[in-house]
Amino acid sequence: MTAPPAPPRLPAAAGEETTAVAQPQALSSARWLERHATSLMGTYGTPQRVLVRGEGCYVWDAEGRRYLDLLAGIAVNALGHAHPLQVAAVTAQMATLGHVSNFFATPPQVALAERILDLLRAPAGSRVFLCNSGTEAVEGAVKLARRTGRPRTVCAENAFHGRSMGALSLTAKAAYREPFEPLPGQVTRVPFGDVDALRSAVDTDVAAVFLEPIQGEGGVVPAPAGYLAAARAITREAGALLVLDEVQTGTGRTGHWFAHQDPALGQGIVPDVVTLAKGLGGGFPIGALVALGEGPSGLLGPGQHGSTFGGNPVAAAASLATLHVIERDGLLESVRKVGAHLTEGVLSCGHPLVAEVRGAGLLLGIGLRRPVAAAVCAALLEDGFIANAVAPDTLRLVPPLLLTVEQADTFLGALPRALDLIEREIP
Ligand SMILES: *Cc1c(COP(=O)(O)O)cnc(C)c1O
């Protein structure tokens, strides 16, 4: 028997050569954007800034300007940027064992699957499939649902579930979907939040109902009270699966580990399937498809699904570090507190452009009375704040979960300035 190898020594801080490989030159933003335009596919539109560094809730652009990051890579960077514990976990795992494929098991992969099941309070027989993105988690759920043998899927109008062909079939936005039709499967779309519409759409030929507890990309629209519980009852009666897409709402985003555990949203229901990604890796790409209970877990058998990178130990270590810090630092409570503070602050500024604040925890949509969200975001960006126009009339805030009240206050000071400017500029 040979002794296990000594734990690796952490590499010294990135030296000149490392930096030279990853960030070849210090160029102006304008120059990087020119090169971006001729080297990257034009799927995203022109980037707003060139970012070169991040720390905590702040990022810096190529000109050295600092921004408070209230987007966090689209609800991803739960621990902000360059969190020391996450950097150490990723570095140590990469220096120990970086990738092995699913012909082999690794400790971080197993520990993460167990942690996810634990946080979900998953019943016996539950299982996790690890993948690399939200789309892949949803695509896995689409395949799992197919295995019921039932032909039809029900999802919500205004939903976003991703961009691969199966996930896209459940995504509502016509501009995303129509260029790629015909899409697989029979899909019925129902108005989000309407229990009667859901009841009449779900019968025994429905394999699964896919729902977001709070529609994220759809403009931060929470499910009305009782809707998820009704969806649970309706699917159970029809023998259909209830799939909750918590890619955006999961991993502490709403101030609960998962949004359906929020008493105001989920009322203690146990879904059949949960999909996770975005915040799960705290900035490292990872996704998870979780089947709750023996029945759903048994639907994808040996050889019926797979992923080369899925369960990669570095991604799993990044995720374990993220979950650890959320718990250790009491971030769920902090998210609820800072989220409530932001909500109150936005509403009490009394600005005539502000209609309402929707959402939960640190997944907030500021509803405006006019479709000027993009212009408001541009004004905020000039002032050093990154927010997102998720809909023409909605600003979305999905900051790192460690945003402080003091940082939130700087945004609350800037918002009325931006709104005033837009009122003057776009009368
Ligand atoms: C972002 C998102 C997805 C897609 O995740 P990707 O990682 O971009 O593939 C799926 N579902 C929901 C609810 C999302 O918010």
GROMACS .gro file of C-alpha atoms and ligand atoms in nm:
model
  442
    1MET     CA    1   0.000   0.000   0.000
    2THR     CA    2   0.138   0.338  -0.088
    3ALA     CA    3   0.070   0.646   0.117
    4PRO     CA    4  -0.154   0.909  -0.043
    5PRO     CA    5   0.040   1.198  -0.193
    6ALA     CA    6   0.107   1.497   0.028
    7PRO     CA    7  -0.147   1.776  -0.008
    8PRO     CA    8  -0.038   2.014  -0.281
    9ARG     CA    9   0.126   2.342  -0.199
   10LEU     CA   10  -0.074   2.630  -0.339
   11PRO     CA   11   0.095   2.790  -0.635
   12ALA     CA   12   0.244   3.132  -0.571
   13ALA     CA   13   0.025   3.428  -0.666
   14ALA     CA   14  -0.015   3.464  -1.040
   15GLY     CA   15   0.319   3.568  -1.179
   16GLU     CA   16   0.399   3.772  -1.485
   17GLU     CA   17   0.390   3.477  -1.720
   18THR     CA   18   0.044   3.363  -1.601
   19THR     CA   19  -0.091   3.713  -1.645
   20ALA     CA   20   0.072   3.741  -1.985
   21VAL     CA   21  -0.108   3.426  -2.106
   22ALA     CA   22  -0.454   3.514  -1.973
   23GLN     CA   23  -0.452   3.892  -2.028
   24PRO     CA   24  -0.204   3.941  -2.309
   25GLN     CA   25  -0.196   4.320  -2.312
   26ALA     CA   26  -0.327   4.619  -2.126
   27LEU     CA   27  -0.528   4.784  -2.401
   28SER     CA   28  -0.799   5.047  -2.394
   29SER     CA   29  -1.161   4.932  -2.380
   30ALA     CA   30  -1.215   5.070  -2.730
   31ARG     CA   31  -0.937   4.856  -2.870
   32TRP     CA   32  -1.063   4.539  -2.697
   33LEU     CA   33  -1.413   4.607  -2.828
   34GLU     CA   34  -1.283   4.642  -3.184
   35ARG     CA   35  -1.113   4.306  -3.152
   36HIS     CA   36  -1.420   4.155  -2.984
   37ALA     CA   37  -1.633   4.259  -3.279
   38THR     CA   38  -1.411   4.077  -3.527
   39SER     CA   39  -1.343   3.762  -3.327
   40LEU     CA   40  -1.659   3.673  -3.129
   41MET     CA   41  -1.989   3.569  -3.282
   42GLY     CA   42  -2.243   3.847  -3.289
   43THR     CA   43  -2.500   3.677  -3.065
   44TYR     CA   44  -2.496   3.929  -2.780
   45GLY     CA   45  -2.482   4.283  -2.913
   46THR     CA   46  -2.205   4.523  -2.820
   47PRO     CA   47  -2.068   4.470  -2.467
   48GLN     CA   48  -2.125   4.765  -2.235
   49ARG     CA   49  -1.776   4.774  -2.088
   50VAL     CA   50  -1.452   4.575  -2.087
   51LEU     CA   51  -1.399   4.443  -1.736
   52VAL     CA   52  -1.056   4.340  -1.617
   53ARG     CA   53  -1.078   4.278  -1.243
   54GLY     CA   54  -1.321   4.216  -0.959
   55GLU     CA   55  -1.314   4.208  -0.582
   56GLY     CA   56  -1.613   4.154  -0.354
   57CYS     CA   57  -1.911   4.342  -0.497
   58TYR     CA   58  -1.698   4.565  -0.723
   59VAL     CA   59  -1.551   4.527  -1.072
   60TRP     CA   60  -1.308   4.750  -1.264
   61ASP     CA   61  -1.296   4.828  -1.634
   62ALA     CA   62  -0.994   4.857  -1.860
   63GLU     CA   63  -0.968   5.230  -1.778
   64GLY     CA   64  -0.961   5.159  -1.405
   65ARG     CA   65  -1.315   5.281  -1.333
   66ARG     CA   66  -1.490   5.101  -1.049
   67TYR     CA   67  -1.850   4.973  -1.059
   68LEU     CA   68  -2.078   4.831  -0.789
   69ASP     CA   69  -2.186   4.504  -0.948
   70LEU     CA   70  -2.560   4.461  -0.895
   71LEU     CA   71  -2.585   4.205  -1.177
   72ALA     CA   72  -2.320   3.958  -1.054
   73GLY     CA   73  -2.277   3.790  -1.390
   74ILE     CA   74  -2.658   3.746  -1.409
   75ALA     CA   75  -2.733   3.611  -1.061
   76VAL     CA   76  -2.419   3.399  -1.067
   77ASN     CA   77  -2.144   3.545  -0.845
   78ALA     CA   78  -2.306   3.461  -0.513
   79LEU     CA   79  -1.983   3.542  -0.327
   80GLY     CA   80  -1.894   3.839  -0.544
   81HIS     CA   81  -1.557   3.840  -0.716
   82ALA     CA   82  -1.232   3.675  -0.612
   83HIS     CA   83  -1.367   3.546  -0.282
   84PRO     CA   84  -1.057   3.419  -0.096
   85LEU     CA   85  -1.214   3.091   0.015
   86GLN     CA   86  -1.344   3.013  -0.330
   87VAL     CA   87  -1.013   3.104  -0.493
   88ALA     CA   88  -0.834   2.874  -0.248
   89ALA     CA   89  -1.081   2.586  -0.299
   90VAL     CA   90  -1.059   2.605  -0.679
   91THR     CA   91  -0.682   2.645  -0.678
   92ALA     CA   92  -0.629   2.357  -0.434
   93GLN     CA   93  -0.860   2.124  -0.628
   94MET     CA   94  -0.700   2.212  -0.963
   95ALA     CA   95  -0.360   2.141  -0.809
   96THR     CA   96  -0.488   1.809  -0.670
   97LEU     CA   97  -0.708   1.664  -0.944
   98GLY     CA   98  -0.861   1.877  -1.216
   99HIS     CA   99  -1.068   1.642  -1.428
  100VAL     CA  100  -1.125   1.269  -1.465
  101SER     CA  101  -1.450   1.199  -1.661
  102ASN     CA  102  -1.742   0.999  -1.529
  103PHE     CA  103  -1.561   0.670  -1.568
  104PHE     CA  104  -1.434   0.767  -1.224
  105ALA     CA  105  -1.579   0.916  -0.906
  106THR     CA  106  -1.420   1.202  -0.710
  107PRO     CA  107  -1.475   1.316  -0.351
  108PRO     CA  108  -1.590   1.673  -0.438
  109GLN     CA  109  -1.852   1.540  -0.681
  110VAL     CA  110  -1.999   1.305  -0.419
  111ALA     CA  111  -1.981   1.564  -0.141
  112LEU     CA  112  -2.160   1.819  -0.358
  113ALA     CA  113  -2.440   1.582  -0.460
  114GLU     CA  114  -2.497   1.497  -0.093
  115ARG     CA  115  -2.491   1.864   0.006
  116ILE     CA  116  -2.747   1.956  -0.258
  117LEU     CA  117  -2.979   1.674  -0.149
  118ASP     CA  118  -2.936   1.781   0.210
  119LEU     CA  119  -3.018   2.146   0.139
  120LEU     CA  120  -3.320   2.039  -0.065
  121ARG     CA  121  -3.433   1.818   0.228
  122ALA     CA  122  -3.468   1.554  -0.039
  123PRO     CA  123  -3.663   1.237   0.037
  124ALA     CA  124  -3.500   0.892   0.026
  125GLY     CA  125  -3.407   0.773  -0.320
  126SER     CA  126  -3.335   1.124  -0.455
  127ARG     CA  127  -3.042   1.161  -0.695
  128VAL     CA  128  -2.836   1.438  -0.860
  129PHE     CA  129  -2.701   1.464  -1.215
  130LEU     CA  130  -2.425   1.724  -1.239
  131CYS     CA  131  -2.379   1.926  -1.556
  132ASN     CA  132  -2.234   2.262  -1.661
  133SER     CA  133  -2.513   2.515  -1.712
  134GLY     CA  134  -2.877   2.592  -1.657
  135THR     CA  135  -2.970   2.495  -2.010
  136GLU     CA  136  -2.811   2.155  -1.960
  137ALA     CA  137  -2.995   2.103  -1.632
  138VAL     CA  138  -3.325   2.182  -1.803
  139GLU     CA  139  -3.237   1.971  -2.106
  140GLY     CA  140  -3.172   1.681  -1.869
  141ALA     CA  141  -3.514   1.740  -1.712
  142VAL     CA  142  -3.674   1.738  -2.059
  143LYS     CA  143  -3.514   1.401  -2.131
  144LEU     CA  144  -3.614   1.268  -1.790
  145ALA     CA  145  -3.974   1.377  -1.852
  146ARG     CA  146  -3.971   1.201  -2.189
  147ARG     CA  147  -3.901   0.875  -2.010
  148THR     CA  148  -4.248   0.885  -1.853
  149GLY     CA  149  -4.372   0.789  -2.199
  150ARG     CA  150  -4.622   1.074  -2.196
  151PRO     CA  151  -4.618   1.304  -2.497
  152ARG     CA  152  -4.696   1.653  -2.368
  153THR     CA  153  -4.522   1.917  -2.155
  154VAL     CA  154  -4.680   2.222  -1.995
  155CYS     CA  155  -4.491   2.543  -1.923
  156ALA     CA  156  -4.571   2.907  -1.859
  157GLU     CA  157  -4.607   3.205  -2.087
  158ASN     CA  158  -4.319   3.445  -2.032
  159ALA     CA  159  -4.095   3.159  -1.908
  160PHE     CA  160  -3.723   3.124  -1.971
  161HIS     CA  161  -3.568   2.778  -1.950
  162GLY     CA  162  -3.262   2.802  -2.174
  163ARG     CA  163  -3.152   2.781  -2.535
  164SER     CA  164  -3.080   2.423  -2.640
  165MET     CA  165  -3.352   2.270  -2.856
  166GLY     CA  166  -3.540   2.094  -2.575
  167ALA     CA  167  -3.502   2.377  -2.325
  168LEU     CA  168  -3.585   2.629  -2.599
  169SER     CA  169  -3.913   2.450  -2.669
  170LEU     CA  170  -4.016   2.557  -2.315
  171THR     CA  171  -3.884   2.913  -2.343
  172ALA     CA  172  -4.160   3.158  -2.425
  173LYS     CA  173  -3.994   3.442  -2.616
  174ALA     CA  174  -4.082   3.411  -2.984
  175ALA     CA  175  -3.760   3.584  -3.098
  176TYR     CA  176  -3.554   3.311  -2.930
  177ARG     CA  177  -3.772   3.024  -3.046
  178GLU     CA  178  -3.912   3.093  -3.390
  179PRO     CA  179  -3.586   3.090  -3.592
  180PHE     CA  180  -3.535   2.731  -3.473
  181GLU     CA  181  -3.878   2.577  -3.518
  182PRO     CA  182  -3.982   2.302  -3.540
  183LEU     CA  183  -3.873   2.231  -3.184
  184PRO     CA  184  -3.910   1.888  -3.023
  185GLY     CA  185  -4.210   1.779  -2.819
  186GLN     CA  186  -4.568   1.890  -2.774
  187VAL     CA  187  -4.567   2.197  -2.555
  188THR     CA  188  -4.869   2.372  -2.405
  189ARG     CA  189  -4.815   2.723  -2.269
  190VAL     CA  190  -5.038   2.857  -1.993
  191PRO     CA  191  -5.057   3.206  -1.838
  192PHE     CA  192  -4.818   3.213  -1.539
  193GLY     CA  193  -4.998   3.224  -1.206
  194ASP     CA  194  -5.340   3.118  -1.336
  195VAL     CA  195  -5.441   2.804  -1.142
  196ASP     CA  196  -5.752   2.736  -1.349
  197ALA     CA  197  -5.559   2.754  -1.676
  198LEU     CA  198  -5.304   2.512  -1.536
  199ARG     CA  199  -5.572   2.274  -1.416
  200SER     CA  200  -5.740   2.261  -1.754
  201ALA     CA  201  -5.407   2.211  -1.937
  202VAL     CA  202  -5.284   1.920  -1.726
  203ASP     CA  203  -5.427   1.575  -1.784
  204THR     CA  204  -5.289   1.222  -1.797
  205ASP     CA  205  -5.102   1.274  -2.126
  206VAL     CA  206  -4.881   1.541  -1.961
  207ALA     CA  207  -4.532   1.423  -1.870
  208ALA     CA  208  -4.428   1.732  -1.676
  209VAL     CA  209  -4.511   2.088  -1.580
  210PHE     CA  210  -4.208   2.321  -1.583
  211LEU     CA  211  -4.226   2.637  -1.370
  212GLU     CA  212  -3.992   2.903  -1.232
  213PRO     CA  213  -4.091   3.001  -0.874
  214ILE     CA  214  -4.007   3.358  -0.977
  215GLN     CA  215  -3.978   3.420  -1.349
  216GLY     CA  216  -3.636   3.577  -1.380
  217GLU     CA  217  -3.564   3.656  -1.744
  218GLY     CA  218  -3.937   3.717  -1.788
  219GLY     CA  219  -3.899   4.037  -1.581
  220VAL     CA  220  -3.888   3.921  -1.215
  221VAL     CA  221  -4.244   3.796  -1.178
  222PRO     CA  222  -4.309   3.593  -0.861
  223ALA     CA  223  -4.562   3.311  -0.865
  224PRO     CA  224  -4.873   3.434  -0.680
  225ALA     CA  225  -4.927   3.291  -0.330
  226GLY     CA  226  -5.061   2.938  -0.351
  227TYR     CA  227  -4.974   2.885  -0.718
  228LEU     CA  228  -4.688   2.640  -0.667
  229ALA     CA  229  -4.890   2.445  -0.411
  230ALA     CA  230  -5.179   2.427  -0.660
  231ALA     CA  231  -4.936   2.314  -0.931
  232ARG     CA  232  -4.815   2.042  -0.694
  233ALA     CA  233  -5.170   1.919  -0.633
  234ILE     CA  234  -5.267   1.935  -1.001
  235THR     CA  235  -4.959   1.746  -1.122
  236ARG     CA  236  -4.990   1.485  -0.849
  237GLU     CA  237  -5.349   1.416  -0.942
  238ALA     CA  238  -5.261   1.376  -1.311
  239GLY     CA  239  -4.950   1.170  -1.238
  240ALA     CA  240  -4.735   1.436  -1.408
  241LEU     CA  241  -4.395   1.554  -1.285
  242LEU     CA  242  -4.358   1.898  -1.131
  243VAL     CA  243  -4.026   2.045  -1.245
  244LEU     CA  244  -3.917   2.363  -1.068
  245ASP     CA  245  -3.656   2.554  -1.263
  246GLU     CA  246  -3.454   2.717  -0.983
  247VAL     CA  247  -3.156   2.798  -1.204
  248GLN     CA  248  -3.196   3.166  -1.114
  249THR     CA  249  -3.393   3.150  -0.789
  250GLY     CA  250  -3.187   2.875  -0.621
  251THR     CA  251  -2.870   2.878  -0.411
  252GLY     CA  252  -2.980   3.143  -0.165
  253ARG     CA  253  -3.088   3.408  -0.415
  254THR     CA  254  -3.425   3.469  -0.248
  255GLY     CA  255  -3.295   3.443   0.108
  256HIS     CA  256  -3.384   3.073   0.125
  257TRP     CA  257  -3.169   2.793  -0.013
  258PHE     CA  258  -3.433   2.741  -0.280
  259ALA     CA  259  -3.724   2.968  -0.361
  260HIS     CA  260  -3.983   2.694  -0.318
  261GLN     CA  261  -3.868   2.668   0.046
  262ASP     CA  262  -3.978   3.030   0.096
  263PRO     CA  263  -4.307   2.997   0.287
  264ALA     CA  264  -4.452   3.280   0.079
  265LEU     CA  265  -4.381   3.095  -0.248
  266GLY     CA  266  -4.364   2.722  -0.196
  267GLN     CA  267  -4.569   2.637   0.113
  268GLY     CA  268  -4.359   2.331   0.188
  269ILE     CA  269  -4.420   2.149  -0.138
  270VAL     CA  270  -4.181   1.881  -0.260
  271PRO     CA  271  -4.132   1.903  -0.637
  272ASP     CA  272  -4.030   1.597  -0.844
  273VAL     CA  273  -3.740   1.768  -1.017
  274VAL     CA  274  -3.535   2.081  -0.946
  275THR     CA  275  -3.290   2.237  -1.190
  276LEU     CA  276  -3.001   2.449  -1.061
  277ALA     CA  277  -2.710   2.645  -1.210
  278LYS     CA  278  -2.621   3.020  -1.208
  279GLY     CA  279  -2.533   3.085  -0.839
  280LEU     CA  280  -2.455   2.720  -0.767
  281GLY     CA  281  -2.090   2.753  -0.869
  282GLY     CA  282  -2.049   3.110  -0.744
  283GLY     CA  283  -1.899   3.204  -1.082
  284PHE     CA  284  -1.764   2.867  -1.187
  285PRO     CA  285  -1.975   2.691  -1.453
  286ILE     CA  286  -2.187   2.415  -1.302
  287GLY     CA  287  -2.547   2.298  -1.314
  288ALA     CA  288  -2.747   2.027  -1.146
  289LEU     CA  289  -3.055   1.824  -1.228
  290VAL     CA  290  -3.207   1.688  -0.909
  291ALA     CA  291  -3.472   1.416  -0.910
  292LEU     CA  292  -3.659   1.397  -0.580
  293GLY     CA  293  -3.770   1.056  -0.465
  294GLU     CA  294  -3.720   0.713  -0.615
  295GLY     CA  295  -3.973   0.736  -0.896
  296PRO     CA  296  -3.830   1.044  -1.070
  297SER     CA  297  -3.469   0.935  -1.001
  298GLY     CA  298  -3.524   0.606  -1.176
  299LEU     CA  299  -3.639   0.764  -1.501
  300LEU     CA  300  -3.291   0.821  -1.647
  301GLY     CA  301  -3.121   0.485  -1.658
  302PRO     CA  302  -2.765   0.380  -1.736
  303GLY     CA  303  -2.642   0.524  -2.063
  304GLN     CA  304  -2.946   0.748  -2.108
  305HIS     CA  305  -2.770   1.074  -2.024
  306GLY     CA  306  -2.415   1.196  -1.976
  307SER     CA  307  -2.169   1.483  -1.988
  308THR     CA  308  -1.790   1.481  -2.021
  309PHE     CA  309  -1.743   1.776  -1.786
  310GLY     CA  310  -2.043   1.704  -1.560
  311GLY     CA  311  -1.928   1.655  -1.201
  312ASN     CA  312  -1.587   1.801  -1.274
  313PRO     CA  313  -1.409   1.816  -0.935
  314VAL     CA  314  -1.294   2.178  -0.973
  315ALA     CA  315  -1.650   2.292  -1.045
  316ALA     CA  316  -1.775   2.081  -0.755
  317ALA     CA  317  -1.512   2.235  -0.524
  318ALA     CA  318  -1.616   2.584  -0.636
  319SER     CA  319  -1.976   2.498  -0.556
  320LEU     CA  320  -1.897   2.342  -0.218
  321ALA     CA  321  -1.702   2.656  -0.124
  322THR     CA  322  -1.995   2.874  -0.231
  323LEU     CA  323  -2.248   2.675  -0.027
  324HIS     CA  324  -2.010   2.670   0.271
  325VAL     CA  325  -1.967   3.048   0.277
  326ILE     CA  326  -2.341   3.111   0.233
  327GLU     CA  327  -2.400   2.903   0.544
  328ARG     CA  328  -2.095   3.011   0.747
  329ASP     CA  329  -2.157   3.382   0.693
  330GLY     CA  330  -2.534   3.369   0.747
  331LEU     CA  331  -2.595   3.501   0.396
  332LEU     CA  332  -2.955   3.375   0.369
  333GLU     CA  333  -3.056   3.605   0.652
  334SER     CA  334  -2.845   3.885   0.512
  335VAL     CA  335  -3.007   3.845   0.169
  336ARG     CA  336  -3.353   3.881   0.323
  337LYS     CA  337  -3.243   4.186   0.521
  338VAL     CA  338  -3.058   4.367   0.242
  339GLY     CA  339  -3.331   4.276  -0.007
  340ALA     CA  340  -3.597   4.427   0.219
  341HIS     CA  341  -3.379   4.736   0.271
  342LEU     CA  342  -3.336   4.783  -0.105
  343THR     CA  343  -3.707   4.733  -0.166
  344GLU     CA  344  -3.806   4.985   0.101
  345GLY     CA  345  -3.540   5.229  -0.015
  346VAL     CA  346  -3.653   5.219  -0.378
  347LEU     CA  347  -4.020   5.255  -0.286
  348SER     CA  348  -3.962   5.530  -0.030
  349CYS     CA  349  -3.758   5.742  -0.272
  350GLY     CA  350  -4.107   5.819  -0.406
  351HIS     CA  351  -3.981   5.881  -0.759
  352PRO     CA  352  -4.267   5.918  -1.007
  353LEU     CA  353  -4.100   5.676  -1.251
  354VAL     CA  354  -4.104   5.391  -0.999
  355ALA     CA  355  -4.423   5.184  -1.009
  356GLU     CA  356  -4.334   4.887  -0.789
  357VAL     CA  357  -4.065   4.648  -0.669
  358ARG     CA  358  -4.118   4.277  -0.734
  359GLY     CA  359  -3.929   3.966  -0.632
  360ALA     CA  360  -3.774   3.826  -0.316
  361GLY     CA  361  -3.441   3.850  -0.137
  362LEU     CA  362  -3.179   3.973  -0.382
  363LEU     CA  363  -3.376   3.891  -0.696
  364LEU     CA  364  -3.552   4.223  -0.741
  365GLY     CA  365  -3.729   4.388  -1.031
  366ILE     CA  366  -3.791   4.760  -1.016
  367GLY     CA  367  -4.101   4.817  -1.228
  368LEU     CA  368  -4.097   5.155  -1.405
  369ARG     CA  369  -4.399   5.344  -1.535
  370ARG     CA  370  -4.235   5.387  -1.876
  371PRO     CA  371  -4.023   5.157  -2.096
  372VAL     CA  372  -3.696   5.337  -2.017
  373ALA     CA  373  -3.511   5.069  -1.822
  374ALA     CA  374  -3.225   5.046  -2.072
  375ALA     CA  375  -3.165   5.422  -2.056
  376VAL     CA  376  -3.176   5.417  -1.675
  377CYS     CA  377  -2.921   5.133  -1.674
  378ALA     CA  378  -2.694   5.329  -1.905
  379ALA     CA  379  -2.714   5.631  -1.672
  380LEU     CA  380  -2.641   5.411  -1.371
  381LEU     CA  381  -2.344   5.259  -1.550
  382GLU     CA  382  -2.199   5.606  -1.615
  383ASP     CA  383  -2.239   5.668  -1.242
  384GLY     CA  384  -2.058   5.345  -1.146
  385PHE     CA  385  -2.342   5.093  -1.096
  386ILE     CA  386  -2.411   4.780  -1.299
  387ALA     CA  387  -2.780   4.687  -1.314
  388ASN     CA  388  -2.977   4.519  -1.591
  389ALA     CA  389  -3.280   4.609  -1.802
  390VAL     CA  390  -3.446   4.268  -1.793
  391ALA     CA  391  -3.758   4.408  -1.962
  392PRO     CA  392  -3.822   4.745  -2.129
  393ASP     CA  393  -3.991   4.868  -1.810
  394THR     CA  394  -3.799   4.668  -1.549
  395LEU     CA  395  -3.458   4.711  -1.387
  396ARG     CA  396  -3.328   4.387  -1.240
  397LEU     CA  397  -3.099   4.373  -0.936
  398VAL     CA  398  -2.930   4.038  -0.869
  399PRO     CA  399  -2.617   4.141  -0.677
  400PRO     CA  400  -2.373   3.914  -0.493
  401LEU     CA  401  -2.541   3.761  -0.187
  402LEU     CA  402  -2.285   3.938   0.029
  403LEU     CA  403  -2.400   4.288  -0.070
  404THR     CA  404  -2.405   4.504   0.243
  405VAL     CA  405  -2.662   4.762   0.353
  406GLU     CA  406  -2.395   5.033   0.306
  407GLN     CA  407  -2.331   4.923  -0.053
  408ALA     CA  408  -2.705   4.905  -0.116
  409ASP     CA  409  -2.732   5.263   0.016
  410THR     CA  410  -2.487   5.391  -0.245
  411PHE     CA  411  -2.718   5.250  -0.512
  412LEU     CA  412  -3.024   5.400  -0.340
  413GLY     CA  413  -2.847   5.735  -0.359
  414ALA     CA  414  -2.769   5.695  -0.728
  415LEU     CA  415  -3.107   5.566  -0.848
  416PRO     CA  416  -3.304   5.893  -0.816
  417ARG     CA  417  -3.020   6.077  -0.997
  418ALA     CA  418  -3.043   5.831  -1.289
  419LEU     CA  419  -3.423   5.843  -1.295
  420ASP     CA  420  -3.423   6.227  -1.291
  421LEU     CA  421  -3.173   6.236  -1.575
  422ILE     CA  422  -3.386   6.002  -1.787
  423GLU     CA  423  -3.701   6.200  -1.712
  424ARG     CA  424  -3.526   6.513  -1.844
  425GLU     CA  425  -3.367   6.338  -2.142
  426ILE     CA  426  -3.666   6.127  -2.250
  427PRO     CA  427  -3.965   6.344  -2.156
  428LIG     C1  428  -3.048   3.147  -1.694
  428LIG     C2  429  -3.156   3.047  -1.687
  428LIG     C3  430  -3.151   2.927  -1.760
  428LIG     C4  431  -3.038   2.897  -1.854
  428LIG     O1  432  -2.916   2.885  -1.788
  428LIG     P1  433  -2.778   2.894  -1.869
  428LIG     O2  434  -2.675   2.867  -1.766
  428LIG     O3  435  -2.772   3.029  -1.930
  428LIG     O4  436  -2.780   2.788  -1.972
  428LIG     C5  437  -3.253   2.835  -1.744
  428LIG     N1  438  -3.356   2.860  -1.660
  428LIG     C6  439  -3.364   2.974  -1.588
  428LIG     C7  440  -3.479   2.993  -1.495
  428LIG     C8  441  -3.266   3.072  -1.601
  428LIG     O5  442  -3.277   3.187  -1.533
   0.00000   0.00000   0.00000
